[in-house]
Coordinates of C-alpha atoms in Angstrom, one line a residue:
Chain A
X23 CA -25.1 16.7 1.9
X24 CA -26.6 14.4 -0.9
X25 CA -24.3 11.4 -1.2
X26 CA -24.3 8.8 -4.2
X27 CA -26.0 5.2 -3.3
X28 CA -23.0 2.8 -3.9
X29 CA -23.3 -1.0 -4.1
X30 CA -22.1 -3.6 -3.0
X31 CA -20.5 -1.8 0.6
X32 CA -17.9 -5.1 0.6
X33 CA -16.4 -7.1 -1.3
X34 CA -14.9 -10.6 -0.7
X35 CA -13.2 -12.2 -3.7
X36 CA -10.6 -14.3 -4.5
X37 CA -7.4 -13.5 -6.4
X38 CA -8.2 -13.4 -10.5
X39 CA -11.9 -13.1 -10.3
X40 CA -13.5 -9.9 -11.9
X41 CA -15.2 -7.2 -9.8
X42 CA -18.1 -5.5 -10.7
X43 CA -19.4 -2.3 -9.3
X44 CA -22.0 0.7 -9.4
X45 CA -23.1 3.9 -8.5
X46 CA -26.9 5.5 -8.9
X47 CA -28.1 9.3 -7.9
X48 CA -31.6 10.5 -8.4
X49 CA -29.8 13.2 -10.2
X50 CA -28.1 13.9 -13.1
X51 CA -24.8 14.7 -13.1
X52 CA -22.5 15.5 -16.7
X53 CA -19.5 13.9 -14.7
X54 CA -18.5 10.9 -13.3
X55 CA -15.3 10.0 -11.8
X56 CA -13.6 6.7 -9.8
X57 CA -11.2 6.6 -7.2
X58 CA -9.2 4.0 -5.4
X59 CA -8.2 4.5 -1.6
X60 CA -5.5 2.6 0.5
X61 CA -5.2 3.0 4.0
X62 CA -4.1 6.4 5.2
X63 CA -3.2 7.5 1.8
X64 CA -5.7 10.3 -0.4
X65 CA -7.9 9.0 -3.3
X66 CA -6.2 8.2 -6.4
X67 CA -8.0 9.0 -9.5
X68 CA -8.7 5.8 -12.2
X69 CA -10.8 6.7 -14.5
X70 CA -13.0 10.3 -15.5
X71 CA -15.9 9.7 -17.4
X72 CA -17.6 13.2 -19.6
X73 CA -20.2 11.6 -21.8
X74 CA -23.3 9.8 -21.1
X75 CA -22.4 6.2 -22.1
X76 CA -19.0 6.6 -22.8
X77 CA -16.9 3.2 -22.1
X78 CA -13.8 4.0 -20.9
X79 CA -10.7 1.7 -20.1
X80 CA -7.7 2.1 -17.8
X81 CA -5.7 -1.3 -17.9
X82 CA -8.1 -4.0 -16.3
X83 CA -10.6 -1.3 -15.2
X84 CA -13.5 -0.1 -17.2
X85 CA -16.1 2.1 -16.2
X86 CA -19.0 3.2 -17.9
X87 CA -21.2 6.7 -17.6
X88 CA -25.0 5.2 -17.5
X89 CA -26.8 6.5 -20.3
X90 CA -29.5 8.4 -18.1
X91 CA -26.1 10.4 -16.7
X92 CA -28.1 9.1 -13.1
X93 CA -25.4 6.2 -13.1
X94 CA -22.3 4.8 -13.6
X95 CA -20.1 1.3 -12.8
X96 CA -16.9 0.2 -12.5
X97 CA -15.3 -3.2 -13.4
X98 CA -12.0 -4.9 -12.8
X99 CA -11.0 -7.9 -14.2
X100 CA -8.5 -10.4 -12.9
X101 CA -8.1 -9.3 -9.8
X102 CA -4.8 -9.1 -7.8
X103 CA -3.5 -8.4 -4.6
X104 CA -2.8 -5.1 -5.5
X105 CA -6.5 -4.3 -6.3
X106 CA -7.2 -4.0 -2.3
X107 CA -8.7 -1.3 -1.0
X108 CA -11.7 1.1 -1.3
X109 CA -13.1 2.8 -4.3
X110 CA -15.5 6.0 -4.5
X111 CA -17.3 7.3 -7.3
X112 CA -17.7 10.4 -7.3
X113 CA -19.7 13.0 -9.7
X114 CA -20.8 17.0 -10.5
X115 CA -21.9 19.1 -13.0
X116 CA -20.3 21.8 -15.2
X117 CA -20.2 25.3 -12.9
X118 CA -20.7 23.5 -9.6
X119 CA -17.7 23.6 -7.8
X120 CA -18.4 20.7 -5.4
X121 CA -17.9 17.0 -6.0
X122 CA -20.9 14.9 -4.7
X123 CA -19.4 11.1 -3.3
X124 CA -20.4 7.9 -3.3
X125 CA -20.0 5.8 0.0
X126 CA -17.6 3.3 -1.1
X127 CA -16.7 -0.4 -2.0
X128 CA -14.1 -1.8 0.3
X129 CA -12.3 -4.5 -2.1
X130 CA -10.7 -7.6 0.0
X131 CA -8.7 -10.4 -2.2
X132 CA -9.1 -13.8 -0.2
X133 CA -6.0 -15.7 0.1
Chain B
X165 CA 1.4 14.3 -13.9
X166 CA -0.4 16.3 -11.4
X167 CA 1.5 16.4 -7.9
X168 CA -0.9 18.1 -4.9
X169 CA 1.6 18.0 -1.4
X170 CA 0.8 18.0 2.1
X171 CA 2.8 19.5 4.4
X172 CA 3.0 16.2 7.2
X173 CA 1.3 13.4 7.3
X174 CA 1.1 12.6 10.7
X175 CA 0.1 15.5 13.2
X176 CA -1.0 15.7 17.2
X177 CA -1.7 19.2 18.7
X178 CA -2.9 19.5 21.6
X179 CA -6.5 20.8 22.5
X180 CA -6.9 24.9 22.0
X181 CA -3.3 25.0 20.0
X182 CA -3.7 26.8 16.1
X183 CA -3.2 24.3 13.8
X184 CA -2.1 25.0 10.2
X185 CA -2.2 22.5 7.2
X186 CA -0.5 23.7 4.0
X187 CA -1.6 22.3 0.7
X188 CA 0.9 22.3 -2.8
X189 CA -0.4 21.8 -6.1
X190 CA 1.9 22.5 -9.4
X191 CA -0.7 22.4 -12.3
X192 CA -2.0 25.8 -12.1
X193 CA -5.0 24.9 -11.5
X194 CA -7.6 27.6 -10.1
X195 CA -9.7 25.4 -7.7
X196 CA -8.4 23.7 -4.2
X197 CA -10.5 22.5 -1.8
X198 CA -10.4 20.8 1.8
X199 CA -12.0 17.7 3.0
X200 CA -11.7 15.9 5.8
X201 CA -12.5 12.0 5.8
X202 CA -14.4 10.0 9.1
X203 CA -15.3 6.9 9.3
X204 CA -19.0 6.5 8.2
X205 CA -19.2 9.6 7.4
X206 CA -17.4 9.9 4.0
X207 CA -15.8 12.8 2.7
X208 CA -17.4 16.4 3.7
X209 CA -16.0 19.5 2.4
X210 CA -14.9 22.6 4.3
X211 CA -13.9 25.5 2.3
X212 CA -13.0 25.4 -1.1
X213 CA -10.7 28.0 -3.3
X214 CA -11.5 29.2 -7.0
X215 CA -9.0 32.0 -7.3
X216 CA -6.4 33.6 -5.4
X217 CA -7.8 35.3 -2.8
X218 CA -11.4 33.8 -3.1
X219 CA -13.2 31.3 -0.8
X220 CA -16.2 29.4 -0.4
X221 CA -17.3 27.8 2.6
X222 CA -18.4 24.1 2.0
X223 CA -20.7 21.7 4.1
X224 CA -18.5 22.0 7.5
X225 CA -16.8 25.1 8.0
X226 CA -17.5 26.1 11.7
X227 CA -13.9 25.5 13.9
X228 CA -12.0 26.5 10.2
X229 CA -10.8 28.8 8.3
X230 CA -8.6 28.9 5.2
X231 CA -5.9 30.7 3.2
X232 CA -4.9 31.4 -0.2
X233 CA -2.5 34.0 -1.4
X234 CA -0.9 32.2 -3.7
X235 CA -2.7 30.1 -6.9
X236 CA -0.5 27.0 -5.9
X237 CA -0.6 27.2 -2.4
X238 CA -4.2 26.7 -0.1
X239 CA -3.6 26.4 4.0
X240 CA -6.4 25.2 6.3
X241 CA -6.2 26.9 10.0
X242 CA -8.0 24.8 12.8
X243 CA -8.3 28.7 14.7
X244 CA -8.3 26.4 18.2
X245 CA -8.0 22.5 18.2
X246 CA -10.5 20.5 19.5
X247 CA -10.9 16.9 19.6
X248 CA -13.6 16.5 17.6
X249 CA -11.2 17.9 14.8
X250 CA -9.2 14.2 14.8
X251 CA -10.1 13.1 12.0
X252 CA -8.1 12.9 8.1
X253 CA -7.5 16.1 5.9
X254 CA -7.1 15.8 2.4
X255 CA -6.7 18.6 0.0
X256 CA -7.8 18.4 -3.4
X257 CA -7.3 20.5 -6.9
X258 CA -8.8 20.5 -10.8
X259 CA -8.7 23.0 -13.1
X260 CA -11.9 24.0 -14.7
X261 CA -14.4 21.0 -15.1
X262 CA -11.9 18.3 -15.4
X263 CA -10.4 15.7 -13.0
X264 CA -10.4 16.4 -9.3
X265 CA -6.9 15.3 -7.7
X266 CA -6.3 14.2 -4.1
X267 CA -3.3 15.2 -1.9
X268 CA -1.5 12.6 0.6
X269 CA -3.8 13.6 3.2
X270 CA -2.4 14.7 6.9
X271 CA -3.6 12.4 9.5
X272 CA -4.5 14.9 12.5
X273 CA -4.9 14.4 15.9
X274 CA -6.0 16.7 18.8
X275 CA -5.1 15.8 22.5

């Protein structure tokens, strides 16, 4: 099935930098939603954006619905420890059941 | 806050054996869905629930087969194991057009 394009794949950063990242279809989609994954352990939802170019905050995350509704990005300032691990977009539209994915940033904090 | 159980997190069954997965959710919500999670392959949907009683099949549903009698409660059955079913199972809920939630996830694996 389609997936979303999501960039960068890795991440290498050290502790208290800020994070950027994005997510781009060739569709449009009225809903966009982040997750974070640790190892072994399901998604955990962050942040759900429902209007093209909302701005939306959750602590040091913000994420933003692209105003074409074809993208969105996440960003985490001052990183910490805790901020390892691997975050999906994800987005669908009203009446369409399934959730299309993005293929994941994997977040690693340099000691 | 939205809880979604799994019913283990760890599993091995051995090749042929019928394999059930059991999925919890307490916010009345009317959709479930299953996933399972491989490496480079991202998250691929097998069946998915809108109703008591109601099913759709997703992207991957050959070798499953699912459940739901109850609005709360959405089983996966794996009719005969087979190894190529190792893999991560996570079971998902939202409620209308709204927030998708993740389960635990069960961590299967077929000898």
């Amino acid at each position: 099935g389609q997936q979303l394009n999501q960039s960068p794949q890795s991440m290498f950063i050290q502790e208290g930098e800020d994070v950027s990242m994005n997510c781009t279809s060739s569709s449009i989609f009225n809903t966009w939603l982040w997750y974070k994954q640790d190892p072994g352990e399901g998604p955990v939802l962050l942040i759900a954006l429902y209007k093209a170019g909302e701005l939306t905050s959750n602590g040091r995350l913000t994420a933003q619905f692209g105003i074409t509704r074809k993208d969105s990005f996440l960003n985490i300032s001052a990183s910490i420890p805790s901020d390892v691990g691997i975050y999906f977009c994800a987005a669908y539209n009203f009446g369409n059941e399934k959730l299309t994915f993005g293929t994941g940033t994997r977040l690693t904090i340099i000691p | 806050d939205v809880k979604v159980t799994q019913s283990s997190r760890y599993l091995v069954k051995r090749t042929g054996e019928k394999v059930f997965l059991e999925c919890v959710q307490d916010m009345d919500h009317e959709n479930m869905f299953w996933y399972r999670q491989d490496p480079g392959l991202g998250l691929r949907l097998i069946y998915f629930s809108y109703d008591v009683k109601m099913k759709e099949k997703g992207d991957i549903p050959e070798g499953y087969s699912v459940s739901r009698e109850k609005k709360e409660r959405f089983s996966l059955i794996l009719e005969s194991a087979s190894t190529n079913q190792t893999s991560m199972y996570l079971c998902a809920t939202r409620q209308g057009a709204y927030e998708q939630y993740f389960g635990p996830g069960t961590r299967l694996t077929v000898t």
